[in-house]
Tab-separated table of C-alpha atoms in Angstrom:
chain	number	residue	atom	x	y	z
A	1	UNK	CA	-15.234	16.680	-5.570
A	2	UNK	CA	-13.186	13.494	-5.676
A	3	UNK	CA	-12.748	11.610	-2.426
A	4	UNK	CA	-9.262	11.020	-0.958
A	5	UNK	CA	-10.128	7.398	-0.114
A	6	UNK	CA	-12.225	4.622	-1.581
A	7	UNK	CA	-13.411	1.529	0.289
A	8	UNK	CA	-11.689	-1.843	0.202
A	9	UNK	CA	-14.087	-4.508	1.412
A	10	UNK	CA	-13.549	-7.503	3.640
A	11	UNK	CA	-15.769	-10.568	3.392
A	12	UNK	CA	-17.750	-9.498	6.463
A	13	UNK	CA	-18.266	-6.000	5.085
A	14	UNK	CA	-19.531	-7.401	1.796
A	15	UNK	CA	-22.016	-9.569	3.692
A	16	UNK	CA	-23.154	-6.455	5.559
A	17	UNK	CA	-23.891	-4.466	2.387
A	18	UNK	CA	-25.669	-7.426	0.816
A	19	UNK	CA	-27.853	-7.794	3.912
A	20	UNK	CA	-28.751	-4.096	3.680
A	21	UNK	CA	-30.008	-4.520	0.114
A	22	UNK	CA	-33.813	-4.038	-0.104
A	23	UNK	CA	-35.648	-7.325	0.073
A	24	UNK	CA	-32.739	-9.375	1.437
A	25	UNK	CA	-32.584	-12.411	1.529
A	26	UNK	CA	-35.189	-12.729	-1.232
A	27	UNK	CA	-33.052	-10.361	-3.329
A	28	UNK	CA	-30.081	-12.772	-3.404
A	29	UNK	CA	-31.097	-14.461	-6.704
A	30	UNK	CA	-31.445	-11.023	-8.307
A	31	UNK	CA	-27.941	-10.017	-7.148
A	32	UNK	CA	-26.574	-13.340	-8.369
A	33	UNK	CA	-28.177	-12.791	-11.765
A	34	UNK	CA	-26.526	-9.363	-12.058
A	35	UNK	CA	-23.160	-10.715	-10.973
A	36	UNK	CA	-23.139	-13.742	-13.260
A	37	UNK	CA	-24.343	-11.711	-16.228
A	38	UNK	CA	-21.508	-9.231	-15.642
A	39	UNK	CA	-18.960	-12.048	-15.561
A	40	UNK	CA	-20.202	-13.417	-18.886
A	41	UNK	CA	-20.215	-9.965	-20.461
A	42	UNK	CA	-16.686	-9.093	-19.309
A	43	UNK	CA	-15.339	-12.502	-20.352
A	44	UNK	CA	-16.731	-12.079	-23.862
A	45	UNK	CA	-15.381	-8.508	-24.093
A	46	UNK	CA	-11.923	-9.516	-22.901
A	47	UNK	CA	-11.650	-12.615	-25.100
A	48	UNK	CA	-13.802	-12.020	-28.183
A	49	UNK	CA	-12.313	-14.934	-30.138
A	50	UNK	CA	-13.199	-17.472	-27.431
A	51	UNK	CA	-15.983	-19.924	-28.199
A	52	UNK	CA	-15.667	-22.584	-25.481
A	53	UNK	CA	-15.804	-21.664	-21.768
A	54	UNK	CA	-15.161	-24.056	-18.879
A	55	UNK	CA	-17.008	-22.798	-15.798
A	56	UNK	CA	-15.562	-24.340	-12.622
A	57	UNK	CA	-18.325	-23.799	-10.055
A	58	UNK	CA	-18.246	-24.470	-6.343
A	59	UNK	CA	-21.217	-25.095	-4.109
A	60	UNK	CA	-21.625	-21.611	-2.623
A	61	UNK	CA	-22.807	-18.245	-3.858
A	62	UNK	CA	-19.666	-17.832	-5.965
A	63	UNK	CA	-20.541	-21.073	-7.736
A	64	UNK	CA	-24.039	-19.721	-8.272
A	65	UNK	CA	-22.582	-16.645	-9.976
A	66	UNK	CA	-20.560	-18.976	-12.172
A	67	UNK	CA	-23.610	-21.007	-13.148
A	68	UNK	CA	-25.463	-17.831	-14.145
A	69	UNK	CA	-22.416	-16.808	-16.205
A	70	UNK	CA	-22.429	-20.202	-17.945
A	71	UNK	CA	-26.120	-19.854	-18.827
A	72	UNK	CA	-25.652	-16.326	-20.184
A	73	UNK	CA	-22.670	-17.467	-22.258
A	74	UNK	CA	-24.760	-20.297	-23.738
A	75	UNK	CA	-27.573	-17.871	-24.525
A	76	UNK	CA	-24.995	-15.779	-26.405
A	77	UNK	CA	-24.199	-18.794	-28.586
A	78	UNK	CA	-21.071	-20.097	-26.851
A	79	UNK	CA	-20.251	-23.500	-25.451
A	80	UNK	CA	-20.179	-23.008	-21.676
A	81	UNK	CA	-19.923	-26.168	-19.602
A	82	UNK	CA	-20.111	-26.403	-15.823
A	83	UNK	CA	-17.170	-28.736	-15.456
A	84	UNK	CA	-13.994	-29.458	-13.550
A	85	UNK	CA	-12.239	-30.682	-16.682
A	86	UNK	CA	-10.716	-27.544	-18.197
A	87	UNK	CA	-8.904	-29.197	-21.086
A	88	UNK	CA	-10.004	-28.264	-24.583
A	89	UNK	CA	-11.569	-24.895	-23.705
A	90	UNK	CA	-10.658	-21.365	-24.771
A	91	UNK	CA	-11.308	-19.688	-21.400
A	92	UNK	CA	-11.654	-20.987	-17.846
A	93	UNK	CA	-14.082	-19.249	-15.467
A	94	UNK	CA	-13.009	-19.699	-11.845
A	95	UNK	CA	-16.128	-19.747	-9.632
A	96	UNK	CA	-14.822	-22.310	-7.157
A	97	UNK	CA	-14.571	-20.221	-3.981
A	98	UNK	CA	-15.756	-16.723	-3.154
A	99	UNK	CA	-15.000	-13.897	-0.767
A	100	UNK	CA	-15.885	-16.018	2.245
A	101	UNK	CA	-12.976	-18.416	1.686
A	102	UNK	CA	-10.265	-18.573	4.348
A	103	UNK	CA	-7.339	-20.885	5.014
A	104	UNK	CA	-5.982	-23.626	2.794
A	105	UNK	CA	-8.000	-25.438	0.108
A	106	UNK	CA	-8.755	-29.106	0.639
A	107	UNK	CA	-6.543	-31.507	-1.377
A	108	UNK	CA	-9.145	-32.109	-4.080
A	109	UNK	CA	-9.742	-28.365	-4.503
A	110	UNK	CA	-6.001	-27.673	-4.504
A	111	UNK	CA	-5.582	-30.238	-7.281
A	112	UNK	CA	-8.320	-28.563	-9.298
A	113	UNK	CA	-6.693	-25.138	-8.792
A	114	UNK	CA	-3.371	-26.560	-9.968
A	115	UNK	CA	-5.118	-27.937	-13.064
A	116	UNK	CA	-6.587	-24.500	-13.847
A	117	UNK	CA	-3.197	-22.861	-13.408
A	118	UNK	CA	-1.559	-25.442	-15.656
A	119	UNK	CA	-3.963	-24.742	-18.511
A	120	UNK	CA	-2.580	-22.568	-21.288
A	121	UNK	CA	-5.775	-20.542	-21.698
A	122	UNK	CA	-6.897	-17.341	-19.908
A	123	UNK	CA	-8.608	-17.627	-16.528
A	124	UNK	CA	-11.418	-15.289	-15.435
A	125	UNK	CA	-11.923	-15.187	-11.663
A	126	UNK	CA	-15.383	-14.509	-10.270
A	127	UNK	CA	-15.073	-11.796	-7.560
A	128	UNK	CA	-11.624	-13.004	-6.385
A	129	UNK	CA	-9.204	-15.762	-7.320
A	130	UNK	CA	-10.035	-19.000	-5.535
A	131	UNK	CA	-7.587	-19.619	-2.706
A	132	UNK	CA	-7.056	-15.927	-1.878
A	133	UNK	CA	-8.385	-14.561	1.414
A	134	UNK	CA	-10.522	-11.620	0.291
A	135	UNK	CA	-10.195	-9.892	3.676
A	136	UNK	CA	-6.397	-9.919	3.919
A	137	UNK	CA	-4.805	-10.922	0.599
A	138	UNK	CA	-3.210	-13.924	2.307
A	139	UNK	CA	-2.690	-17.201	0.444
A	140	UNK	CA	-2.310	-20.225	2.696
A	141	UNK	CA	-2.080	-22.853	-0.049
A	142	UNK	CA	-2.952	-23.128	-3.735
A	143	UNK	CA	-4.556	-20.121	-5.438
A	144	UNK	CA	-5.837	-19.511	-8.949
A	145	UNK	CA	-3.645	-17.259	-11.081
A	146	UNK	CA	-6.225	-15.236	-12.971
A	147	UNK	CA	-5.754	-13.113	-16.060
A	148	UNK	CA	-8.936	-11.163	-15.347
A	149	UNK	CA	-10.969	-10.752	-12.170
A	150	UNK	CA	-14.549	-9.508	-12.339
A	151	UNK	CA	-15.375	-8.255	-8.873
A	152	UNK	CA	-18.727	-6.970	-7.638
A	153	UNK	CA	-19.640	-3.616	-6.088
A	154	UNK	CA	-16.116	-2.541	-5.045
A	155	UNK	CA	-12.545	-3.833	-4.725
A	156	UNK	CA	-11.816	-6.371	-2.015
A	157	UNK	CA	-8.794	-6.089	0.259
A	158	UNK	CA	-7.356	-9.281	-1.207
A	159	UNK	CA	-7.331	-7.796	-4.706
A	160	UNK	CA	-5.003	-4.979	-3.623
A	161	UNK	CA	-2.832	-6.403	-0.826
A	162	UNK	CA	-0.031	-8.866	-1.601
A	163	UNK	CA	0.306	-11.715	-2.149
A	164	UNK	CA	-3.326	-11.871	-3.290
A	165	UNK	CA	-2.951	-8.895	-5.628
A	166	UNK	CA	-0.499	-10.887	-7.738
A	167	UNK	CA	-3.165	-13.530	-8.448
A	168	UNK	CA	-5.823	-11.098	-9.655
A	169	UNK	CA	-4.643	-10.087	-13.123
A	170	UNK	CA	-6.604	-7.173	-14.528
A	171	UNK	CA	-9.484	-6.208	-12.241
A	172	UNK	CA	-12.867	-5.013	-13.501
A	173	UNK	CA	-15.350	-3.652	-10.956
A	174	UNK	CA	-19.042	-3.987	-11.782
A	175	UNK	CA	-21.977	-2.298	-10.083
A	176	UNK	CA	-24.675	-4.730	-8.960
A	177	UNK	CA	-26.800	-2.186	-7.071
A	178	UNK	CA	-25.385	-2.230	-3.532
A	179	UNK	CA	-24.776	0.746	-1.252
A	180	UNK	CA	-21.390	1.712	0.177
A	181	UNK	CA	-20.349	1.609	3.821
A	182	UNK	CA	-17.205	2.918	5.510
A	183	UNK	CA	-14.696	0.082	5.561
A	184	UNK	CA	-11.805	-0.498	7.949
A	185	UNK	CA	-9.343	-0.726	5.064
A	186	UNK	CA	-9.402	2.034	2.465
A	187	UNK	CA	-7.435	2.799	-0.668
A	188	UNK	CA	-5.801	6.199	-1.146
A	189	UNK	CA	-6.746	7.969	-4.366
A	190	UNK	CA	-5.005	10.728	-6.294
A	191	UNK	CA	-7.423	13.179	-4.663
A	192	UNK	CA	-5.591	12.817	-1.349
A	193	UNK	CA	-2.965	15.176	-2.756
A	194	UNK	CA	-5.578	17.947	-2.467
A	195	UNK	CA	-5.142	17.594	1.311
A	196	UNK	CA	-1.524	18.787	1.081
A	197	UNK	CA	-1.114	22.537	1.725
A	198	UNK	CA	0.947	24.216	-0.976
A	199	UNK	CA	2.828	27.449	-0.266
A	200	UNK	CA	0.602	30.488	-0.482
A	201	UNK	CA	1.221	34.201	-0.839
A	202	UNK	CA	1.410	34.758	2.904
A	203	UNK	CA	3.764	31.876	3.667
A	204	UNK	CA	7.385	32.109	4.726
A	205	UNK	CA	10.000	29.405	4.352
A	206	UNK	CA	9.239	28.329	7.921
A	207	UNK	CA	5.447	28.446	7.812
A	208	UNK	CA	5.380	26.251	4.702
A	209	UNK	CA	7.174	23.470	6.558
A	210	UNK	CA	10.601	23.189	8.168
A	211	UNK	CA	12.251	19.759	8.289
A	212	UNK	CA	15.286	18.524	10.224
A	213	UNK	CA	16.885	15.466	8.578
A	214	UNK	CA	19.267	13.406	10.750
A	215	UNK	CA	21.458	10.750	9.123
A	216	UNK	CA	24.156	10.333	6.533
A	217	UNK	CA	27.243	8.686	7.938
A	218	UNK	CA	30.217	8.219	5.565
A	219	UNK	CA	29.408	5.663	2.879
A	220	UNK	CA	25.657	6.256	3.094
A	221	UNK	CA	25.513	10.038	3.144
A	222	UNK	CA	23.603	9.969	-0.133
A	223	UNK	CA	20.574	8.535	1.661
A	224	UNK	CA	20.203	11.561	3.918
A	225	UNK	CA	20.826	13.894	0.966
A	226	UNK	CA	17.994	12.230	-0.972
A	227	UNK	CA	15.685	12.637	2.027
A	228	UNK	CA	16.547	16.310	2.455
A	229	UNK	CA	16.133	17.121	-1.226
A	230	UNK	CA	12.854	15.176	-1.387
A	231	UNK	CA	11.461	17.219	1.504
A	232	UNK	CA	12.231	20.401	-0.425
A	233	UNK	CA	10.800	19.025	-3.659
A	234	UNK	CA	7.657	18.066	-1.710
A	235	UNK	CA	7.249	21.797	-1.006
A	236	UNK	CA	8.843	22.157	2.435
A	237	UNK	CA	10.202	25.685	2.742
A	238	UNK	CA	13.284	25.017	4.876
A	239	UNK	CA	15.349	21.870	5.413
A	240	UNK	CA	18.311	21.338	7.703
A	241	UNK	CA	20.494	18.376	6.774
A	242	UNK	CA	22.310	17.227	9.915
A	243	UNK	CA	25.148	14.765	9.246
A	244	UNK	CA	28.236	13.502	11.075
A	245	UNK	CA	31.254	15.785	10.703
A	246	UNK	CA	32.992	13.303	8.372
A	247	UNK	CA	30.078	13.545	5.902
A	248	UNK	CA	29.779	17.318	5.771
A	249	UNK	CA	31.818	17.735	2.579
A	250	UNK	CA	29.763	15.047	0.812
A	251	UNK	CA	26.509	16.664	1.924
A	252	UNK	CA	27.675	20.087	0.767
A	253	UNK	CA	28.501	18.606	-2.638
A	254	UNK	CA	25.367	16.495	-3.176
A	255	UNK	CA	22.645	18.721	-1.717
A	256	UNK	CA	22.931	22.442	-2.427
A	257	UNK	CA	19.702	23.869	-1.005
A	258	UNK	CA	19.446	22.370	2.509
A	259	UNK	CA	21.228	24.126	5.362
A	260	UNK	CA	23.987	21.835	6.681
A	261	UNK	CA	24.704	20.989	10.299
A	262	UNK	CA	27.669	18.837	11.315
A	263	UNK	CA	27.698	16.884	14.572
A	264	UNK	CA	29.748	14.290	16.407
A	265	UNK	CA	28.578	11.537	18.709
A	266	UNK	CA	29.731	13.704	21.637
A	267	UNK	CA	27.643	16.792	20.837
A	268	UNK	CA	24.899	15.374	18.597
A	269	UNK	CA	21.981	15.588	21.008
A	270	UNK	CA	22.754	19.154	22.071
A	271	UNK	CA	23.128	20.402	18.489
A	272	UNK	CA	20.129	18.525	17.155
A	273	UNK	CA	17.817	19.655	19.954
A	274	UNK	CA	18.796	23.245	19.210
A	275	UNK	CA	18.185	22.768	15.488
A	276	UNK	CA	14.804	21.166	16.212
A	277	UNK	CA	13.596	24.397	17.797
A	278	UNK	CA	13.339	25.879	14.288
A	279	UNK	CA	11.811	22.770	12.722
A	280	UNK	CA	8.244	21.544	12.441
A	281	UNK	CA	9.080	17.886	11.684
A	282	UNK	CA	11.940	15.392	12.017
A	283	UNK	CA	13.219	12.742	9.618
A	284	UNK	CA	15.549	10.348	11.422
A	285	UNK	CA	17.553	7.415	10.139
A	286	UNK	CA	18.537	7.484	6.451
A	287	UNK	CA	22.196	6.445	6.381
A	288	UNK	CA	22.538	7.153	10.109
A	289	UNK	CA	24.482	4.042	11.072
A	290	UNK	CA	23.702	1.324	13.611
A	291	UNK	CA	26.242	1.782	16.383
A	292	UNK	CA	25.128	1.852	19.995
A	293	UNK	CA	25.666	5.616	20.041
A	294	UNK	CA	23.447	6.144	16.961
A	295	UNK	CA	20.736	3.857	18.325
A	296	UNK	CA	20.748	5.848	21.540
A	297	UNK	CA	20.562	9.101	19.596
A	298	UNK	CA	17.393	7.964	17.848
A	299	UNK	CA	15.722	7.071	21.136
A	300	UNK	CA	16.827	10.319	22.800
A	301	UNK	CA	15.557	12.501	19.956
A	302	UNK	CA	12.186	10.771	19.888
A	303	UNK	CA	11.861	11.095	23.661
A	304	UNK	CA	13.047	14.697	24.005
A	305	UNK	CA	11.967	16.476	20.810
A	306	UNK	CA	8.237	17.147	20.699
A	307	UNK	CA	7.812	17.298	16.924
A	308	UNK	CA	6.125	15.002	14.404
A	309	UNK	CA	8.724	12.503	13.264
A	310	UNK	CA	9.268	9.956	10.521
A	311	UNK	CA	11.731	7.167	11.327
A	312	UNK	CA	13.310	5.112	8.566
A	313	UNK	CA	16.214	2.816	7.703
A	314	UNK	CA	18.938	2.773	10.394
A	315	UNK	CA	16.634	4.669	12.734
A	316	UNK	CA	14.498	1.526	12.929
A	317	UNK	CA	17.369	-0.829	13.685
A	318	UNK	CA	17.124	-0.954	17.489
A	319	UNK	CA	13.899	0.987	17.917
A	320	UNK	CA	11.860	0.366	21.036
A	321	UNK	CA	8.297	1.469	21.809
A	322	UNK	CA	8.370	5.075	23.004
A	323	UNK	CA	5.395	7.114	24.187
A	324	UNK	CA	5.259	10.381	22.275
A	325	UNK	CA	2.730	13.200	22.252
A	326	UNK	CA	3.552	14.083	18.654
A	327	UNK	CA	2.785	12.022	15.577
A	328	UNK	CA	5.257	9.296	14.666
A	329	UNK	CA	5.478	7.465	11.327
A	330	UNK	CA	7.677	4.389	10.910
A	331	UNK	CA	8.530	3.452	7.312
A	332	UNK	CA	9.966	-0.094	7.270
A	333	UNK	CA	10.263	-2.544	4.426
A	334	UNK	CA	9.377	-6.163	5.155
A	335	UNK	CA	12.836	-7.067	6.486
A	336	UNK	CA	12.924	-4.105	8.859
A	337	UNK	CA	9.415	-4.755	10.133
A	338	UNK	CA	10.178	-8.442	10.698
A	339	UNK	CA	13.104	-7.448	12.930
A	340	UNK	CA	10.957	-4.984	14.874
A	341	UNK	CA	8.304	-7.655	15.443
A	342	UNK	CA	10.726	-10.504	16.132
A	343	UNK	CA	9.331	-12.481	13.222
A	344	UNK	CA	10.655	-13.982	9.999
A	345	UNK	CA	10.529	-11.713	6.943
A	346	UNK	CA	8.686	-14.433	5.028
A	347	UNK	CA	5.884	-14.173	7.601
A	348	UNK	CA	5.611	-10.431	6.997
A	349	UNK	CA	5.473	-10.982	3.229
A	350	UNK	CA	2.702	-13.549	3.677
A	351	UNK	CA	0.712	-11.477	6.217
A	352	UNK	CA	1.353	-7.881	5.195
A	353	UNK	CA	-1.879	-6.446	6.556
A	354	UNK	CA	-1.574	-8.189	9.909
A	355	UNK	CA	2.125	-7.316	10.185
A	356	UNK	CA	1.548	-3.603	9.637
A	357	UNK	CA	-1.306	-3.587	12.151
A	358	UNK	CA	0.797	-5.463	14.706
A	359	UNK	CA	3.623	-2.953	14.282
A	360	UNK	CA	1.264	-0.001	14.745
A	361	UNK	CA	-0.125	-1.515	17.936
A	362	UNK	CA	3.260	-2.416	19.385
A	363	UNK	CA	4.894	0.967	18.755
A	364	UNK	CA	1.852	3.213	19.122
A	365	UNK	CA	2.781	4.790	15.796
A	366	UNK	CA	1.588	4.853	12.231
A	367	UNK	CA	3.421	2.147	10.291
A	368	UNK	CA	3.999	2.611	6.572
A	369	UNK	CA	4.988	-0.828	5.279
A	370	UNK	CA	6.678	-0.295	1.929
A	371	UNK	CA	6.009	-2.505	-1.081
A	372	UNK	CA	3.988	-2.745	-4.276
A	373	UNK	CA	0.986	-2.306	-2.013
A	374	UNK	CA	2.153	0.269	0.524
A	375	UNK	CA	0.181	-0.326	3.720
A	376	UNK	CA	-0.379	2.469	6.240
A	377	UNK	CA	-1.667	1.127	9.549
A	378	UNK	CA	-2.733	3.254	12.524
A	379	UNK	CA	-2.834	2.120	16.162
A	380	UNK	CA	-6.645	2.511	15.980
A	381	UNK	CA	-6.773	-0.428	13.549
A	382	UNK	CA	-7.673	1.649	10.499
A	383	UNK	CA	-5.626	0.921	7.379
A	384	UNK	CA	-4.941	2.785	4.144
A	385	UNK	CA	-3.478	1.001	1.123
A	386	UNK	CA	-1.672	2.813	-1.669
A	387	UNK	CA	-0.973	0.831	-4.832
A	388	UNK	CA	-0.008	3.790	-7.023
A	389	UNK	CA	3.680	2.905	-7.155
A	390	UNK	CA	4.970	1.217	-10.324
A	391	UNK	CA	7.525	-1.647	-10.237
A	392	UNK	CA	10.248	0.835	-11.242
A	393	UNK	CA	10.307	2.021	-7.608
A	394	UNK	CA	12.014	-1.215	-6.587
A	395	UNK	CA	15.473	0.344	-6.588
A	396	UNK	CA	17.849	1.592	-3.902
A	397	UNK	CA	17.181	5.030	-2.469
A	398	UNK	CA	13.520	5.429	-3.341
A	399	UNK	CA	12.612	4.746	0.288
A	400	UNK	CA	14.841	7.649	1.362
A	401	UNK	CA	12.915	9.894	-1.027
A	402	UNK	CA	9.609	8.688	0.437
A	403	UNK	CA	10.857	9.534	3.935
A	404	UNK	CA	11.530	13.100	2.856
A	405	UNK	CA	8.056	13.469	1.387
A	406	UNK	CA	6.431	12.154	4.575
A	407	UNK	CA	8.529	14.598	6.627
A	408	UNK	CA	7.487	17.522	4.427
A	409	UNK	CA	3.805	16.680	4.786
A	410	UNK	CA	4.116	16.263	8.552
A	411	UNK	CA	5.862	19.639	8.695
A	412	UNK	CA	2.909	21.172	6.846
A	413	UNK	CA	0.580	20.024	9.621
A	414	UNK	CA	-1.034	16.897	8.175
A	415	UNK	CA	-1.928	14.132	10.596
A	416	UNK	CA	0.266	11.045	10.485
A	417	UNK	CA	-2.070	8.813	8.424
A	418	UNK	CA	-2.856	11.513	5.875
A	419	UNK	CA	0.801	12.539	5.595
A	420	UNK	CA	1.912	8.942	5.045
A	421	UNK	CA	-0.862	8.130	2.574
A	422	UNK	CA	-0.427	11.360	0.601
A	423	UNK	CA	3.338	10.814	0.512
A	424	UNK	CA	2.902	7.291	-0.848
A	425	UNK	CA	0.560	8.564	-3.571
A	426	UNK	CA	2.881	11.453	-4.495
A	427	UNK	CA	5.869	9.078	-4.540
A	428	UNK	CA	4.128	6.555	-6.783
A	429	UNK	CA	2.665	9.227	-9.036
A	430	UNK	CA	6.081	10.823	-9.513
A	431	UNK	CA	7.572	7.484	-10.565
A	432	UNK	CA	4.698	6.926	-13.005
A	433	UNK	CA	5.504	10.210	-14.746
A	434	UNK	CA	8.907	8.973	-15.901
A	435	UNK	CA	9.168	7.627	-19.440
A	436	UNK	CA	10.619	5.126	-19.975
A	437	UNK	CA	10.031	3.412	-16.643
A	438	UNK	CA	13.074	1.170	-16.971
A	439	UNK	CA	16.236	2.443	-15.369
A	440	UNK	CA	14.596	4.802	-12.900
A	441	UNK	CA	16.923	5.815	-10.042
A	442	UNK	CA	15.934	7.498	-6.813
A	443	UNK	CA	17.247	10.930	-7.757
A	444	UNK	CA	14.941	10.944	-10.805
A	445	UNK	CA	12.035	11.285	-8.393
A	446	UNK	CA	13.327	14.605	-7.092
A	447	UNK	CA	12.609	16.365	-10.380
A	448	UNK	CA	9.271	14.583	-10.823
A	449	UNK	CA	7.765	15.289	-7.391
A	450	UNK	CA	6.715	18.890	-8.159
A	451	UNK	CA	4.747	17.692	-11.191
A	452	UNK	CA	3.120	14.956	-9.107
A	453	UNK	CA	1.965	17.600	-6.618
A	454	UNK	CA	0.837	20.098	-9.257
A	455	UNK	CA	-2.848	20.942	-9.002
């Protein structure tokens, strides 16, 4: 049976599995031989017309892998020079730094990286692009922009988490004979969707998941409608769409299946608490508005309603840490998370893993940081990464759809991390089903979600 998660290794975790290899440290040359041979093989397969290879080798183990690759390439009849001068070659092999690299390259190394990037020929990175932190994906200075990365044993965190993922190119994973361990950061697989309960013969519309969606002020009512419809399409049996009175007509027009509930700022808490008695999860924030009254409503609902909750969009605007017994999932994009942390959004973009973990610690909630590499961080420190979403998801409203899917999965009884990770996989899988990818809009996902969840 397929596993719902696969490991993503940090530098320290890779050292640990290497040290567990029989015969270590005497086995290091054997592992290096396997790694370098794999690099040469994959480089020749990827670029069969290439005859001249420049192998840029550093002084560490990564450089040793590169030197083995150069020897194997020469034995195969190619020109393969261990050189820092990459001009005049067909392919450049980047073996300058390895998974142990952290921080910013020294000026001479940065100049060499710039020279590799300026070449007009393909670059093959050994294990990870030089300049990328393998444990976090962070790039503090110059980094090699590879066309192909040949990585050993398993993916590294820095190959999946931005900005490092954008320097990897196509990634090939090769087995060099190491055993797996449980890593702190894991990647969600398609098999996680098997964790989602689907309505059975004995279910009612309530037992299969009942969601209360709160949001949708005039002008942004469509956001709450997308969330409500997404919860239904993600197999929730009953959804109540609670919107301000002025938005009721819009909600009735845009979303047929959800039950509608209209409220005003004067009676919102009373009405919503009553509606929550029939629900098994809350979704708060899409199109809600950011007035003082709406900010207070978010806090009051989270404090007084003991249900699993997902908080998104306007619900995050003035959010403060609140102790809750029930599961809470926050779903910010980088700008929203930067405001919650009191940091610049550029810092979040540069430190996505650390930012998500900091948010989870500060709010005592699971944080789902949206992006090409959706990061789900728990207060325990464990992290799940989902990179199933295609670039077509970068359009308005898709986050509102994701919120509805998370709410549905929470309503079905999944724990917060599993619900968030499964929702991210379902969301990305649904988008991948659309052909052509160009021009995707958020409402397209509503019709694709059932197929994404189909067993």
